[in-house]
PDB file of C-alpha atoms and ligand atoms in Angstrom:
ATOM      1  CA  MET N 754       0.000   0.000   0.000  1.00 93.00           C
ATOM      2  CA  ALA N 755       1.241   3.449  -0.862  1.00 96.00           C
ATOM      3  CA  TYR N 756       1.813   6.238   1.654  1.00 97.00           C
ATOM      4  CA  GLU N 757       0.658   9.810   1.248  1.00 97.00           C
ATOM      5  CA  ILE N 758       3.513  12.064   0.115  1.00 98.00           C
ATOM      6  CA  ARG N 759       4.082  14.974   2.518  1.00 98.00           C
ATOM      7  CA  THR N 760       4.552  18.341   0.859  1.00 96.00           C
ATOM      8  CA  TYR N 761       6.407  21.527   1.719  1.00 96.00           C
ATOM      9  CA  GLY N 762       5.199  23.006   4.998  1.00 95.00           C
ATOM     10  CA  ASP N 763       4.780  19.639   6.697  1.00 97.00           C
ATOM     11  CA  PRO N 764       7.098  19.767   9.737  1.00 98.00           C
ATOM     12  CA  VAL N 765       8.341  16.186   9.210  1.00 98.00           C
ATOM     13  CA  LEU N 766      10.220  17.407   6.127  1.00 98.00           C
ATOM     14  CA  ALA N 767      12.304  19.711   8.325  1.00 98.00           C
ATOM     15  CA  SER N 768      13.171  17.041  10.897  1.00 97.00           C
ATOM     16  CA  LYS N 769      16.233  14.825  11.105  1.00 98.00           C
ATOM     17  CA  ALA N 770      15.764  11.100  10.468  1.00 98.00           C
ATOM     18  CA  LEU N 771      17.006   8.500  12.968  1.00 98.00           C
ATOM     19  CA  GLU N 772      19.485   5.760  12.156  1.00 98.00           C
ATOM     20  CA  VAL N 773      18.106   2.291  11.375  1.00 98.00           C
ATOM     21  CA  THR N 774      19.700  -0.001  13.951  1.00 96.00           C
ATOM     22  CA  ASP N 775      18.225  -3.301  12.829  1.00 93.00           C
ATOM     23  CA  VAL N 776      16.457  -4.380   9.713  1.00 96.00           C
ATOM     24  CA  ASP N 777      13.345  -5.959  11.188  1.00 96.00           C
ATOM     25  CA  ALA N 778       9.962  -6.775   9.619  1.00 97.00           C
ATOM     26  CA  LYS N 779       8.780  -3.237  10.271  1.00 97.00           C
ATOM     27  CA  ILE N 780      11.635  -1.732   8.235  1.00 98.00           C
ATOM     28  CA  ILE N 781      11.043  -4.200   5.374  1.00 98.00           C
ATOM     29  CA  ARG N 782       7.373  -3.216   5.336  1.00 98.00           C
ATOM     30  CA  ILE N 783       8.244   0.497   5.306  1.00 98.00           C
ATOM     31  CA  VAL N 784      10.630  -0.043   2.365  1.00 98.00           C
ATOM     32  CA  ASP N 785       7.964  -2.042   0.453  1.00 98.00           C
ATOM     33  CA  GLN N 786       5.445   0.737   0.951  1.00 98.00           C
ATOM     34  CA  MET N 787       7.989   3.366  -0.044  1.00 98.00           C
ATOM     35  CA  PHE N 788       8.432   1.552  -3.366  1.00 98.00           C
ATOM     36  CA  ASP N 789       4.633   1.405  -3.815  1.00 98.00           C
ATOM     37  CA  THR N 790       4.556   5.156  -3.205  1.00 98.00           C
ATOM     38  CA  LEU N 791       7.447   5.836  -5.602  1.00 98.00           C
ATOM     39  CA  TYR N 792       5.872   3.773  -8.400  1.00 97.00           C
ATOM     40  CA  ASP N 793       2.419   5.301  -7.819  1.00 97.00           C
ATOM     41  CA  SER N 794       3.902   8.787  -8.115  1.00 96.00           C
ATOM     42  CA  GLU N 795       3.975  10.538 -11.419  1.00 81.00           C
ATOM     43  CA  SER N 796       7.556  10.137 -12.700  1.00 92.00           C
ATOM     44  CA  GLY N 797       9.305  10.025  -9.316  1.00 97.00           C
ATOM     45  CA  ILE N 798      12.787   8.473  -9.320  1.00 98.00           C
ATOM     46  CA  GLY N 799      13.725   8.869  -5.653  1.00 98.00           C
ATOM     47  CA  LEU N 800      11.893   8.999  -2.316  1.00 98.00           C
ATOM     48  CA  ALA N 801      13.156   9.453   1.244  1.00 98.00           C
ATOM     49  CA  ALA N 802      11.340   8.170   4.357  1.00 98.00           C
ATOM     50  CA  PRO N 803      10.580  11.650   5.807  1.00 98.00           C
ATOM     51  CA  GLN N 804       8.628  12.378   2.597  1.00 98.00           C
ATOM     52  CA  VAL N 805       6.130   9.767   3.736  1.00 98.00           C
ATOM     53  CA  GLY N 806       6.190  10.881   7.376  1.00 98.00           C
ATOM     54  CA  ILE N 807       8.780   8.375   8.631  1.00 98.00           C
ATOM     55  CA  GLN N 808      11.793   9.700  10.549  1.00 98.00           C
ATOM     56  CA  ARG N 809      14.225   6.970   9.542  1.00 98.00           C
ATOM     57  CA  GLN N 810      17.425   7.121   7.489  1.00 98.00           C
ATOM     58  CA  ILE N 811      16.060   5.266   4.457  1.00 98.00           C
ATOM     59  CA  PHE N 812      15.696   6.192   0.831  1.00 98.00           C
ATOM     60  CA  VAL N 813      14.634   4.293  -2.283  1.00 98.00           C
ATOM     61  CA  TRP N 814      15.322   5.039  -5.914  1.00 98.00           C
ATOM     62  CA  ASP N 815      14.833   3.700  -9.425  1.00 98.00           C
ATOM     63  CA  MET N 816      16.385   5.382 -12.410  1.00 96.00           C
ATOM     64  CA  GLY N 817      14.735   2.916 -14.787  1.00 94.00           C
ATOM     65  CA  GLU N 818      17.100  -0.004 -14.262  1.00 91.00           C
ATOM     66  CA  GLU N 819      16.225  -1.513 -10.888  1.00 96.00           C
ATOM     67  CA  SER N 820      14.694  -0.847  -7.471  1.00 97.00           C
ATOM     68  CA  ARG N 821      17.348   0.216  -4.981  1.00 98.00           C
ATOM     69  CA  VAL N 822      17.297   1.030  -1.292  1.00 98.00           C
ATOM     70  CA  ILE N 823      19.903   2.320   1.146  1.00 98.00           C
ATOM     71  CA  LEU N 824      19.878   2.658   4.929  1.00 98.00           C
ATOM     72  CA  ASN N 825      21.945   5.116   6.996  1.00 98.00           C
ATOM     73  CA  PRO N 826      23.635   6.673   3.952  1.00 98.00           C
ATOM     74  CA  VAL N 827      26.491   9.158   4.144  1.00 98.00           C
ATOM     75  CA  ILE N 828      28.377  10.911   1.399  1.00 98.00           C
ATOM     76  CA  ALA N 829      32.022  10.059   1.997  1.00 98.00           C
ATOM     77  CA  GLU N 830      33.497  11.959  -0.952  1.00 98.00           C
ATOM     78  CA  SER N 831      32.268  14.423  -3.555  1.00 98.00           C
ATOM     79  CA  ASP N 832      33.917  16.214  -6.416  1.00 98.00           C
ATOM     80  CA  GLY N 833      33.304  18.662  -9.247  1.00 98.00           C
ATOM     81  CA  GLU N 834      30.272  20.793 -10.088  1.00 98.00           C
ATOM     82  CA  TRP N 835      27.155  19.980 -12.063  1.00 98.00           C
ATOM     83  CA  THR N 836      24.108  22.109 -12.833  1.00 98.00           C
ATOM     84  CA  TYR N 837      20.670  20.527 -13.037  1.00 98.00           C
ATOM     85  CA  ASP N 838      17.017  21.575 -12.937  1.00 97.00           C
ATOM     86  CA  GLU N 839      16.181  19.852  -9.678  1.00 97.00           C
ATOM     87  CA  GLY N 840      12.670  18.757  -8.657  1.00 97.00           C
ATOM     88  CA  CYS N 841      11.132  17.108  -5.588  1.00 98.00           C
ATOM     89  CA  LEU N 842       7.964  15.038  -5.059  1.00 98.00           C
ATOM     90  CA  SER N 843       7.368  17.111  -1.899  1.00 98.00           C
ATOM     91  CA  ILE N 844       7.442  20.368  -3.906  1.00 97.00           C
ATOM     92  CA  PRO N 845       5.351  19.242  -6.887  1.00 95.00           C
ATOM     93  CA  GLY N 846       5.658  21.253 -10.070  1.00 94.00           C
ATOM     94  CA  LEU N 847       8.705  23.279  -9.055  1.00 96.00           C
ATOM     95  CA  TYR N 848      12.052  22.763 -10.785  1.00 96.00           C
ATOM     96  CA  VAL N 849      15.021  24.920  -9.884  1.00 95.00           C
ATOM     97  CA  GLU N 850      18.466  25.030 -11.398  1.00 95.00           C
ATOM     98  CA  MET N 851      20.946  24.060  -8.723  1.00 96.00           C
ATOM     99  CA  VAL N 852      24.704  23.565  -8.692  1.00 97.00           C
ATOM    100  CA  ARG N 853      26.039  20.692  -6.625  1.00 98.00           C
ATOM    101  CA  PRO N 854      28.996  18.291  -6.782  1.00 98.00           C
ATOM    102  CA  LYS N 855      29.052  16.152  -9.939  1.00 98.00           C
ATOM    103  CA  THR N 856      30.375  12.916  -8.477  1.00 98.00           C
ATOM    104  CA  VAL N 857      29.872  11.358  -5.071  1.00 98.00           C
ATOM    105  CA  LEU N 858      30.838   8.283  -3.121  1.00 98.00           C
ATOM    106  CA  MET N 859      27.940   7.174  -0.927  1.00 98.00           C
ATOM    107  CA  LYS N 860      28.263   4.630   1.857  1.00 98.00           C
ATOM    108  CA  GLY N 861      25.487   2.919   3.788  1.00 98.00           C
ATOM    109  CA  ARG N 862      23.825  -0.432   4.429  1.00 98.00           C
ATOM    110  CA  ASP N 863      21.552  -2.662   2.389  1.00 97.00           C
ATOM    111  CA  LEU N 864      18.554  -4.654   3.670  1.00 97.00           C
ATOM    112  CA  ASP N 865      20.827  -7.603   4.540  1.00 95.00           C
ATOM    113  CA  GLY N 866      22.795  -5.345   6.850  1.00 93.00           C
ATOM    114  CA  ASN N 867      25.850  -5.376   4.571  1.00 96.00           C
ATOM    115  CA  GLU N 868      27.943  -2.271   4.010  1.00 97.00           C
ATOM    116  CA  VAL N 869      27.532  -0.819   0.542  1.00 97.00           C
ATOM    117  CA  GLU N 870      29.550   1.771  -1.354  1.00 98.00           C
ATOM    118  CA  ILE N 871      28.209   3.344  -4.507  1.00 98.00           C
ATOM    119  CA  GLU N 872      30.068   5.719  -6.759  1.00 98.00           C
ATOM    120  CA  ALA N 873      27.786   7.890  -8.883  1.00 98.00           C
ATOM    121  CA  ASP N 874      27.921  10.887 -11.152  1.00 98.00           C
ATOM    122  CA  GLU N 875      25.526  13.408 -12.712  1.00 98.00           C
ATOM    123  CA  LEU N 876      21.839  12.435 -12.317  1.00 98.00           C
ATOM    124  CA  GLU N 877      22.405   9.568  -9.908  1.00 98.00           C
ATOM    125  CA  ALA N 878      24.866  11.621  -7.842  1.00 98.00           C
ATOM    126  CA  ARG N 879      22.274  14.415  -7.745  1.00 98.00           C
ATOM    127  CA  LEU N 880      19.602  11.991  -6.588  1.00 98.00           C
ATOM    128  CA  PHE N 881      21.821  10.737  -3.739  1.00 98.00           C
ATOM    129  CA  GLN N 882      22.603  14.274  -2.551  1.00 98.00           C
ATOM    130  CA  HIS N 883      18.960  15.337  -2.781  1.00 98.00           C
ATOM    131  CA  GLU N 884      17.625  12.300  -0.874  1.00 98.00           C
ATOM    132  CA  LEU N 885      20.367  12.534   1.743  1.00 98.00           C
ATOM    133  CA  ASP N 886      19.334  16.136   2.337  1.00 98.00           C
ATOM    134  CA  HIS N 887      15.799  14.895   3.112  1.00 98.00           C
ATOM    135  CA  LEU N 888      17.220  12.667   5.862  1.00 98.00           C
ATOM    136  CA  ASN N 889      18.767  15.779   7.404  1.00 98.00           C
ATOM    137  CA  GLY N 890      15.575  17.839   7.125  1.00 98.00           C
ATOM    138  CA  ILE N 891      16.936  19.877   4.211  1.00 98.00           C
ATOM    139  CA  LEU N 892      14.813  20.856   1.205  1.00 98.00           C
ATOM    140  CA  MET N 893      15.870  22.530  -2.055  1.00 98.00           C
ATOM    141  CA  PHE N 894      14.667  25.885  -0.666  1.00 97.00           C
ATOM    142  CA  ASP N 895      17.249  25.599   2.117  1.00 97.00           C
ATOM    143  CA  ARG N 896      20.045  25.385  -0.446  1.00 97.00           C
ATOM    144  CA  MET N 897      19.099  28.641  -2.190  1.00 96.00           C
ATOM    145  CA  GLN N 898      20.333  32.188  -1.687  1.00 94.00           C
ATOM    146  CA  PRO N 899      17.732  34.377   0.116  1.00 95.00           C
ATOM    147  CA  GLU N 900      16.564  36.106  -3.114  1.00 94.00           C
ATOM    148  CA  GLN N 901      16.197  32.905  -5.141  1.00 93.00           C
ATOM    149  CA  ARG N 902      14.538  31.240  -2.173  1.00 96.00           C
ATOM    150  CA  LYS N 903      11.905  33.965  -1.802  1.00 97.00           C
ATOM    151  CA  GLU N 904      11.083  33.744  -5.501  1.00 96.00           C
ATOM    152  CA  ALA N 905      10.986  29.948  -5.520  1.00 96.00           C
ATOM    153  CA  ILE N 906       8.656  29.783  -2.496  1.00 97.00           C
ATOM    154  CA  ALA N 907       6.360  32.389  -4.081  1.00 96.00           C
ATOM    155  CA  GLU N 908       6.331  30.416  -7.333  1.00 96.00           C
ATOM    156  CA  TYR N 909       5.573  27.188  -5.493  1.00 96.00           C
ATOM    157  CA  ARG N 910       2.681  28.849  -3.649  1.00 95.00           C
ATOM    158  CA  ARG N 911       1.220  29.944  -6.976  1.00 94.00           C
ATOM    159  CA  LEU N 912       1.514  26.389  -8.282  1.00 92.00           C
ATOM    160  CA  ALA N 913       0.002  24.916  -5.095  1.00 88.00           C
ATOM    161  CA  GLU N 914      -2.914  27.320  -5.254  1.00 88.00           C
ATOM    162  CA  MET N 915      -3.596  26.434  -8.880  1.00 87.00           C
ATOM    163  CA  ALA N 916      -3.465  22.741  -8.022  1.00 84.00           C
ATOM    164  CA  ASP N 917      -5.640  22.847  -4.899  1.00 76.00           C
ATOM    165  CA  GLY N 918      -7.701  26.025  -4.954  1.00 61.00           C
ATOM    166  CA  PRO N 919      -7.679  28.534  -2.076  1.00 56.00           C
ATOM    167  CA  SER N 920      -9.391  26.181   0.417  1.00 53.00           C
ATOM    168  CA  GLY N 921      -7.747  22.911  -0.619  1.00 49.00           C
ATOM    169  CA  PRO N 922      -4.679  21.272   0.954  1.00 52.00           C
ATOM    170  CA  GLY N 923      -2.653  24.192  -0.402  1.00 50.00           C
ATOM    171  CA  ALA N 924      -4.202  26.400   2.268  1.00 49.00           C
ATOM    172  CA  PHE N 925      -2.515  24.290   4.942  1.00 49.00           C
ATOM    173  CA  ARG N 926       0.793  24.518   3.093  1.00 49.00           C
ATOM    174  CA  ARG N 927       0.572  28.287   2.789  1.00 49.00           C
ATOM    175  CA  LEU N 928      -0.024  28.651   6.524  1.00 46.00           C
ATOM    176  CA  ARG N 929       2.788  26.295   7.492  1.00 46.00           C
ATOM    177  CA  ALA N 930       5.233  27.724   5.004  1.00 43.00           C
ATOM    178  CA  ASP N 931       5.319  31.142   6.669  1.00 43.00           C
TER     179      ASP N 931
HETATM  180  C1  QAP W2237      15.147  13.646  -6.513  1.00 66.02           C
HETATM  181  O1  QAP W2237      13.030  13.700  -7.465  1.00 66.02           O
HETATM  182  C2  QAP W2237      16.036  14.080  -7.640  1.00 66.02           C
HETATM  183  O2  QAP W2237       7.816  18.322  -9.242  1.00 66.02           O
HETATM  184  C3  QAP W2237      13.972  12.822  -6.944  1.00 66.02           C
HETATM  185  O3  QAP W2237       5.547  17.355 -10.266  1.00 66.02           O
HETATM  186  C4  QAP W2237      16.206  15.416  -7.878  1.00 66.02           C
HETATM  187  O4  QAP W2237      11.760  12.031  -8.181  1.00 66.02           O
HETATM  188  C5  QAP W2237      16.696  13.155  -8.403  1.00 66.02           C
HETATM  189  C6  QAP W2237       8.683  14.786  -9.368  1.00 66.02           C
HETATM  190  C7  QAP W2237      17.038  15.824  -8.912  1.00 66.02           C
HETATM  191  C8  QAP W2237      17.534  13.560  -9.424  1.00 66.02           C
HETATM  192  C9  QAP W2237      17.698  14.898  -9.680  1.00 66.02           C
HETATM  193  C10 QAP W2237       8.775  16.150  -9.146  1.00 66.02           C
HETATM  194  C11 QAP W2237       7.513  14.295  -9.919  1.00 66.02           C
HETATM  195  C12 QAP W2237       9.756  13.864  -9.044  1.00 66.02           C
HETATM  196  C13 QAP W2237       7.725  16.998  -9.461  1.00 66.02           C
HETATM  197  C14 QAP W2237      11.893  13.225  -8.045  1.00 66.02           C
HETATM  198  C15 QAP W2237       6.545  16.487  -9.992  1.00 66.02           C
HETATM  199  C16 QAP W2237       6.444  15.139 -10.230  1.00 66.02           C
HETATM  200  C17 QAP W2237      10.901  14.210  -8.440  1.00 66.02           C
HETATM  201 CO1   CO W2238      12.820  15.539  -2.685  1.00 66.02          CO
END
């Protein structure tokens, strides 16, 4: 069963996720439901647990090849610069050009509890950095300069209003976002 995706303004998106200490049945179930949520979403390629209201260091991704999951990820190394129009399932409709490192080395654990190391560049490296930010309560807005941030939030509010109408779920977001 899919979870509901939390959107900008929901306090869980600004909170830090806790480490996963053991991979029990509950964690497996959460991961399964995160995949259901990712595949139900329109064109999502990555999803972090806080985006579905769960404060655990877990994210899932699928760039069209296979379903992947990582627990307790850290970025051990990063290098270069790459510009990309970044989007987020929790900020639907908004894409903002952001510069971040081009290549990363991510370390974490898989569902068997084994250590994993993944080297990535460009889109996949961007996905890892973006999802890792979610686990630290960081959204794209937090990575912008004050001017760009003000504009991006205003633009997102316009989009949310168009999507939901003035008394729809967007009203909640507008209140929380202040
Ligand atoms: C994170 O993002 C990411 O606005 C994953 O209306 C960011 O899956 C990976 C999405 C940058 C690589 C580069 C966004 C879907 C999906 C939207 C996503 C939308 C519908 C975003
Ligand atoms: Co996101």
